[in-house]
Structure formats: structure tokens, C-alpha cells
Tab-separated table of C-alpha atoms in Angstrom:
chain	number	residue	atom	x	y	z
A	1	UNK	CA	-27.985	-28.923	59.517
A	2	UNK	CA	-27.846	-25.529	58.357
A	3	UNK	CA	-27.135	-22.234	60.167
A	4	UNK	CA	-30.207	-19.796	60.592
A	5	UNK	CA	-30.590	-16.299	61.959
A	6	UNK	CA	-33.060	-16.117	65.177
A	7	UNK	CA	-33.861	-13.218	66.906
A	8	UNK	CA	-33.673	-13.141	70.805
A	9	UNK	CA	-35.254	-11.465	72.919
A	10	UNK	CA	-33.217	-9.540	76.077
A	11	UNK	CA	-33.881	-7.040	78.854
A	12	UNK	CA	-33.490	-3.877	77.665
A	13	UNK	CA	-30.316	-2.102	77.935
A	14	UNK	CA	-28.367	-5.832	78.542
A	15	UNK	CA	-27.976	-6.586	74.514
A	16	UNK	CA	-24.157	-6.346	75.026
A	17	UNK	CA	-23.769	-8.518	78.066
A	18	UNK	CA	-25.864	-11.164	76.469
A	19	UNK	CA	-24.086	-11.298	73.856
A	20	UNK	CA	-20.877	-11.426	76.318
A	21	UNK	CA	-21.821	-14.281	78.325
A	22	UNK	CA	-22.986	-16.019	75.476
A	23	UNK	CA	-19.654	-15.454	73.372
A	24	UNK	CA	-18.378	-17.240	76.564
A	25	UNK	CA	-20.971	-20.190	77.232
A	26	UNK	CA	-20.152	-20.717	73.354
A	27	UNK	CA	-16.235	-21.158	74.111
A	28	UNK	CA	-16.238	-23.051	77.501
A	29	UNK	CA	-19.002	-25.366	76.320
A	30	UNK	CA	-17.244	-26.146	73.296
A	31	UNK	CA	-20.334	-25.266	70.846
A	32	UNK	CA	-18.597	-23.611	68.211
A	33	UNK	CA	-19.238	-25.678	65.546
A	34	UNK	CA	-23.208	-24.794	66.527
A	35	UNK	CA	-22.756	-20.737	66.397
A	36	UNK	CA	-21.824	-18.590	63.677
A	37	UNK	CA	-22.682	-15.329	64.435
A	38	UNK	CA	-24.398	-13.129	67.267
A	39	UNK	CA	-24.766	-9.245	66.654
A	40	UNK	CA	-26.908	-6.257	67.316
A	41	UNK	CA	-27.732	-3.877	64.631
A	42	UNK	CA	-26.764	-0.473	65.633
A	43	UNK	CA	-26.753	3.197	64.462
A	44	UNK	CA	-25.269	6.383	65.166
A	45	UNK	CA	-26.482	8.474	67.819
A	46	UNK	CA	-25.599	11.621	69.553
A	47	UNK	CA	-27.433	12.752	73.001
A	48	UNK	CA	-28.168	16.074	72.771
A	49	UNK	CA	-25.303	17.219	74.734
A	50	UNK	CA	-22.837	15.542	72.501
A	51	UNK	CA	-25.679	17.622	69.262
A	52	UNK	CA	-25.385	20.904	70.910
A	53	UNK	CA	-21.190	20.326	71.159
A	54	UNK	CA	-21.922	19.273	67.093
A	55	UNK	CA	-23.578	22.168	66.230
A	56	UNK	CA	-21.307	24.539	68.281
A	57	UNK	CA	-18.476	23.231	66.300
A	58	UNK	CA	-16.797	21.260	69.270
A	59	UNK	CA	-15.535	18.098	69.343
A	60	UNK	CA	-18.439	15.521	69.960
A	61	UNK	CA	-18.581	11.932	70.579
A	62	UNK	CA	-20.403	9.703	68.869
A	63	UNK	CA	-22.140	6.806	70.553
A	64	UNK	CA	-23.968	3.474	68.908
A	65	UNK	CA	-27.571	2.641	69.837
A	66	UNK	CA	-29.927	-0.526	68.900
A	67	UNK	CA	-31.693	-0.392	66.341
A	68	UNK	CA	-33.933	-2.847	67.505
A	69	UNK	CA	-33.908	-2.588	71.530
A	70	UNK	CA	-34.111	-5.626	73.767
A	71	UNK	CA	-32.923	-7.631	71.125
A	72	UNK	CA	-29.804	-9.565	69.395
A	73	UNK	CA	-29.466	-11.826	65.909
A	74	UNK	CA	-27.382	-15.079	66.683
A	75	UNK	CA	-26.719	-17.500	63.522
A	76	UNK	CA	-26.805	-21.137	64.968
A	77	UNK	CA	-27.913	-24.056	64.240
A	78	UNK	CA	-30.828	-24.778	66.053
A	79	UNK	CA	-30.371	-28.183	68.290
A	80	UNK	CA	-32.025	-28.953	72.137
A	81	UNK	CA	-28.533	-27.972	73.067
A	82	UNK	CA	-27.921	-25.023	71.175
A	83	UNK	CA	-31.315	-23.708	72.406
A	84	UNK	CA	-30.932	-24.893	75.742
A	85	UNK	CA	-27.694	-22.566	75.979
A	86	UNK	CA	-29.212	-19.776	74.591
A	87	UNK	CA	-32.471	-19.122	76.894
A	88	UNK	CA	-30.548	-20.001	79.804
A	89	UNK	CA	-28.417	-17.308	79.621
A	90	UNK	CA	-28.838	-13.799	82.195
A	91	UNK	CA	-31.027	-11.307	80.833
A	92	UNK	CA	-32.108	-13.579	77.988
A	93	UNK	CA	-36.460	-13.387	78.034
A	94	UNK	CA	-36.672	-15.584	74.976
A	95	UNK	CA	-36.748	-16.437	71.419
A	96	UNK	CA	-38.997	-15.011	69.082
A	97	UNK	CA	-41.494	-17.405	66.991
A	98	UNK	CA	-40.954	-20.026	70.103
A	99	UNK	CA	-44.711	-20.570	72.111
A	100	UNK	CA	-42.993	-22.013	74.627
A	101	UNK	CA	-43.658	-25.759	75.784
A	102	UNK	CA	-40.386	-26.743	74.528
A	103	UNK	CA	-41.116	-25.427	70.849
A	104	UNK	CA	-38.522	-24.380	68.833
A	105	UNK	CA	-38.116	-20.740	67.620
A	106	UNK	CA	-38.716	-20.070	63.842
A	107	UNK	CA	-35.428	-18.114	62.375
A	108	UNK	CA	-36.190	-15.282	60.597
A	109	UNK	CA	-36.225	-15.457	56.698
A	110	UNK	CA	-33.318	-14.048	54.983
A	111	UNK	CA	-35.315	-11.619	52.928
A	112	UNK	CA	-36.439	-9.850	56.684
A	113	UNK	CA	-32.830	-10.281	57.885
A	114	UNK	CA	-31.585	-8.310	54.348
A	115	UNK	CA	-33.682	-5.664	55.121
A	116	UNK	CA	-32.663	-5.576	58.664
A	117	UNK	CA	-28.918	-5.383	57.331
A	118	UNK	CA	-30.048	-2.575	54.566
A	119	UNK	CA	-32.272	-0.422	57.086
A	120	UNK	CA	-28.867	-0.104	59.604
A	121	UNK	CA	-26.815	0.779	56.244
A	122	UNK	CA	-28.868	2.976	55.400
A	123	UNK	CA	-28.562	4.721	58.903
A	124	UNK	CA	-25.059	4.464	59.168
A	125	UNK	CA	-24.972	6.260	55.876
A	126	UNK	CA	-27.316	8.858	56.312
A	127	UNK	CA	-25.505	9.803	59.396
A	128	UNK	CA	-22.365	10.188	57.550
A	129	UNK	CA	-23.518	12.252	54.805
A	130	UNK	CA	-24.583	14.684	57.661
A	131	UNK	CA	-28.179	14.033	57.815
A	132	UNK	CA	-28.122	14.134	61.814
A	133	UNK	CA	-30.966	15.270	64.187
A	134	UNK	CA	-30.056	18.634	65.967
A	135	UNK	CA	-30.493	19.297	69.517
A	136	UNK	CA	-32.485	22.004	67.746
A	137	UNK	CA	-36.300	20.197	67.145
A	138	UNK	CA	-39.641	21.909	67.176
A	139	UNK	CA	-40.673	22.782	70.932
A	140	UNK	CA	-36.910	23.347	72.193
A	141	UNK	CA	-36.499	26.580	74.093
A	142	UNK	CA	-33.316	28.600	72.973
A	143	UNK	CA	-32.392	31.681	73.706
A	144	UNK	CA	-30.768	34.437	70.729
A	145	UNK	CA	-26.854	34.515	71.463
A	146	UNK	CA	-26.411	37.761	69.290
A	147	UNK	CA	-28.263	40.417	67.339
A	148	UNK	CA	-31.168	42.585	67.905
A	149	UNK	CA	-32.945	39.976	69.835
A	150	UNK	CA	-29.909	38.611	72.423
A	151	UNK	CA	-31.144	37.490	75.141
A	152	UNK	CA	-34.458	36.956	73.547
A	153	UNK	CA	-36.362	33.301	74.832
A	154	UNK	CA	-38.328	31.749	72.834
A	155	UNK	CA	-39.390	27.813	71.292
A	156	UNK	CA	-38.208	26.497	67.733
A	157	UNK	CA	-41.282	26.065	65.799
A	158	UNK	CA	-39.571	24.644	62.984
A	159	UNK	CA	-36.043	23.709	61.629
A	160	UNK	CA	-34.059	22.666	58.776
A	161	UNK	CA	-31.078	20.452	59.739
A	162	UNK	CA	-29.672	20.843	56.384
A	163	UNK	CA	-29.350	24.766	56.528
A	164	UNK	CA	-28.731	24.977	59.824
A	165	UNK	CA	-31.433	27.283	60.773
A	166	UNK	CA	-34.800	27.716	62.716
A	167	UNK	CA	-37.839	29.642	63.497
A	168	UNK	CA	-38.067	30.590	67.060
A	169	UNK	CA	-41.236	32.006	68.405
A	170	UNK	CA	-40.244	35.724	68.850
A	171	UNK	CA	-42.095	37.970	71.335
A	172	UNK	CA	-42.798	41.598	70.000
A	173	UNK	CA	-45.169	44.261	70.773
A	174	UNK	CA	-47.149	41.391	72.809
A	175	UNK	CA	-47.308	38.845	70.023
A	176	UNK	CA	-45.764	35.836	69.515
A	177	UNK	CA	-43.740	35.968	65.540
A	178	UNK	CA	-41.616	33.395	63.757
A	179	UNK	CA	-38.209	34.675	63.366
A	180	UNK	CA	-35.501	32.914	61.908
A	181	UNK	CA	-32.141	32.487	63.104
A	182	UNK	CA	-28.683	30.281	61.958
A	183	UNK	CA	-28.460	27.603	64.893
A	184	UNK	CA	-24.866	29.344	65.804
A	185	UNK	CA	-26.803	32.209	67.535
A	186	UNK	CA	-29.177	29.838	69.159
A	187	UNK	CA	-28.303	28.296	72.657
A	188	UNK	CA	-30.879	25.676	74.454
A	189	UNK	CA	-31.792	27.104	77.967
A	190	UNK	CA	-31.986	23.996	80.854
């Protein structure tokens, strides 16, 4: 018997306390020896309360989303009882590449599971090196914090994360024109 990654499927929002009360099921049942792993793939993500602190230079926390919502990765060996524990577990809504009718899941292959692995590295990383999504996207309305146009309102039409600037949609002499501004003397109005 060999250990094999499966992919489960949860209610959404419930990944951690799956993987909880399964951690537990595992321990009191004495099914170790059947489980090698359970985990979530997750990224960094910052609501954009916790961008706008980010971008104003405050201190920001950090939070860690799924990747893949509604689901978790457990490494088991795949027996009636290791199944059996698994699908009766709260918030559990099944196993992927199982039809049901007491069929056994498929696991996934290790090349898709790699590239699961890679594709939350890569995430991780990119977040790291700075590459994070603004509070200020296309179709945000700011208003101008300094300059000839404080006070101004108007919506991003465009942005560049890197340089920490947009173009906001600038009213003047009745027409709408792109002006841009460094996201310090931008503020998001609501």
C-alpha cells in the first residue's frame, strides 16, 4: 500500500476545521499509520483595508487565503476505513474522482500535485518580491490628497503597482482627462 494525494472536497470557508477534526479522528481512531499528510495550499492576501494601510506606509497585516477554495490535499492510503473516516467528517461534501456508490476516489497524479505545489510558490514569492495588488485597481474612486487638484474625485482608469502610480479620471472645463498621480496623494472615498 502506498500513500497518495486526494483532493477533498469541503464547504467553503470550513477548510481549516476539516482539517481539525480530521487531525483528531486520525489520533483517537488510531489511523496514523493510514495518513501522512493533510494541507491547504495558501497564498498571501491583504483586504483592501490592510492594501490601503500598505500603501500608506502603515503597518499591515497579512492574512493567508486558499488557493483552491472548498478544498484540502490529504496523503493516505486509501482503505474502506481510511475513506470511511474521511467523508464522514463535518463539512466534508466529498472526494474528487469518487462517483459515488461506494467507489473509490482517484488521487491526483503527482505531476498535477507538483504544479499545485509550484503555482502556491510561485505566489508566495511573487508576493514577497512586492508584486502585490493595490487597493488602487481600475474603477476605484479616490479622491487627490494634495496639489492643484485636492479634493478632486475621480475613478483610477489605470495603474501600475510597480511605480506606484495611477490615472484618475480628472474633471476640467466639463471633460473628463486622465491625470496621473503617485498613490501617496490618492485616498479611496467609501
Amino acid at each position: 500500500m502506498d500513500f497518495k494525494w486526494y483532493m477533498v472536497s469541503t464547504v467553503s470557508g470550513k477548510e481549516d476545521n476539516v482539517i481539525e477534526a480530521l487531525r483528531n479522528k486520525i489520533s483517537s481512531q488510531k489511523m496514523d499509520d493510514f495518513f501522512k499528510d493533510i494541507r491547504i495550499f495558501k497564498m498571501p492576501h491583504l483586504s483592501n483595508k490592510e492594501l490601503e494601510k500598505k500603501t500608506k506606509g502603515e503597518e499591515f497585516k497579512v492574512t493567508y487565503v486558499n488557493i483552491y477554495k472548498g478544498y484540502i490535499f490529504i496523503n493516505m492510503i486509501m482503505t474502506d476505513e481510511s475513506w470511511y473516516l474521511v467523508r464522514n467528517t463535518q463539512y466534508v461534501t466529498g472526494l474528487i474522482g469518487s462517483s459515488g456508490k461506494g467507489a473509490k476516489p482517484t488521487p491526483i497524479s503527482k505531476r498535477t500535485f507538483d504544479k499545485m505545489v509550484e503555482k502556491e510558490r510561485f505566489l508566495i514569492e511573487k508576493f514577497e518580491a512586492g508584486d502585490i495588488e493595490t487597493a488602487f485597481k481600475e474603477g476605484t474612486i479616490v479622491r487627490i490628497k494634495s496639489g492643484i487638484y485636492k479634493d478632486e474625485i475621480g475613478e483610477i482608469i489605470k495603474n501600475n503597482d510597480r511605480e506606484e502610480k495611477a490615472f484618475v479620471n480628472i474633471e476640467q472645463f466639463g471633460r473628463k482627462v486622465p491625470t496621473e498621480f503617485s498613490y501617496s496623494d490618492l485616498e479611496i472615498c467609501g
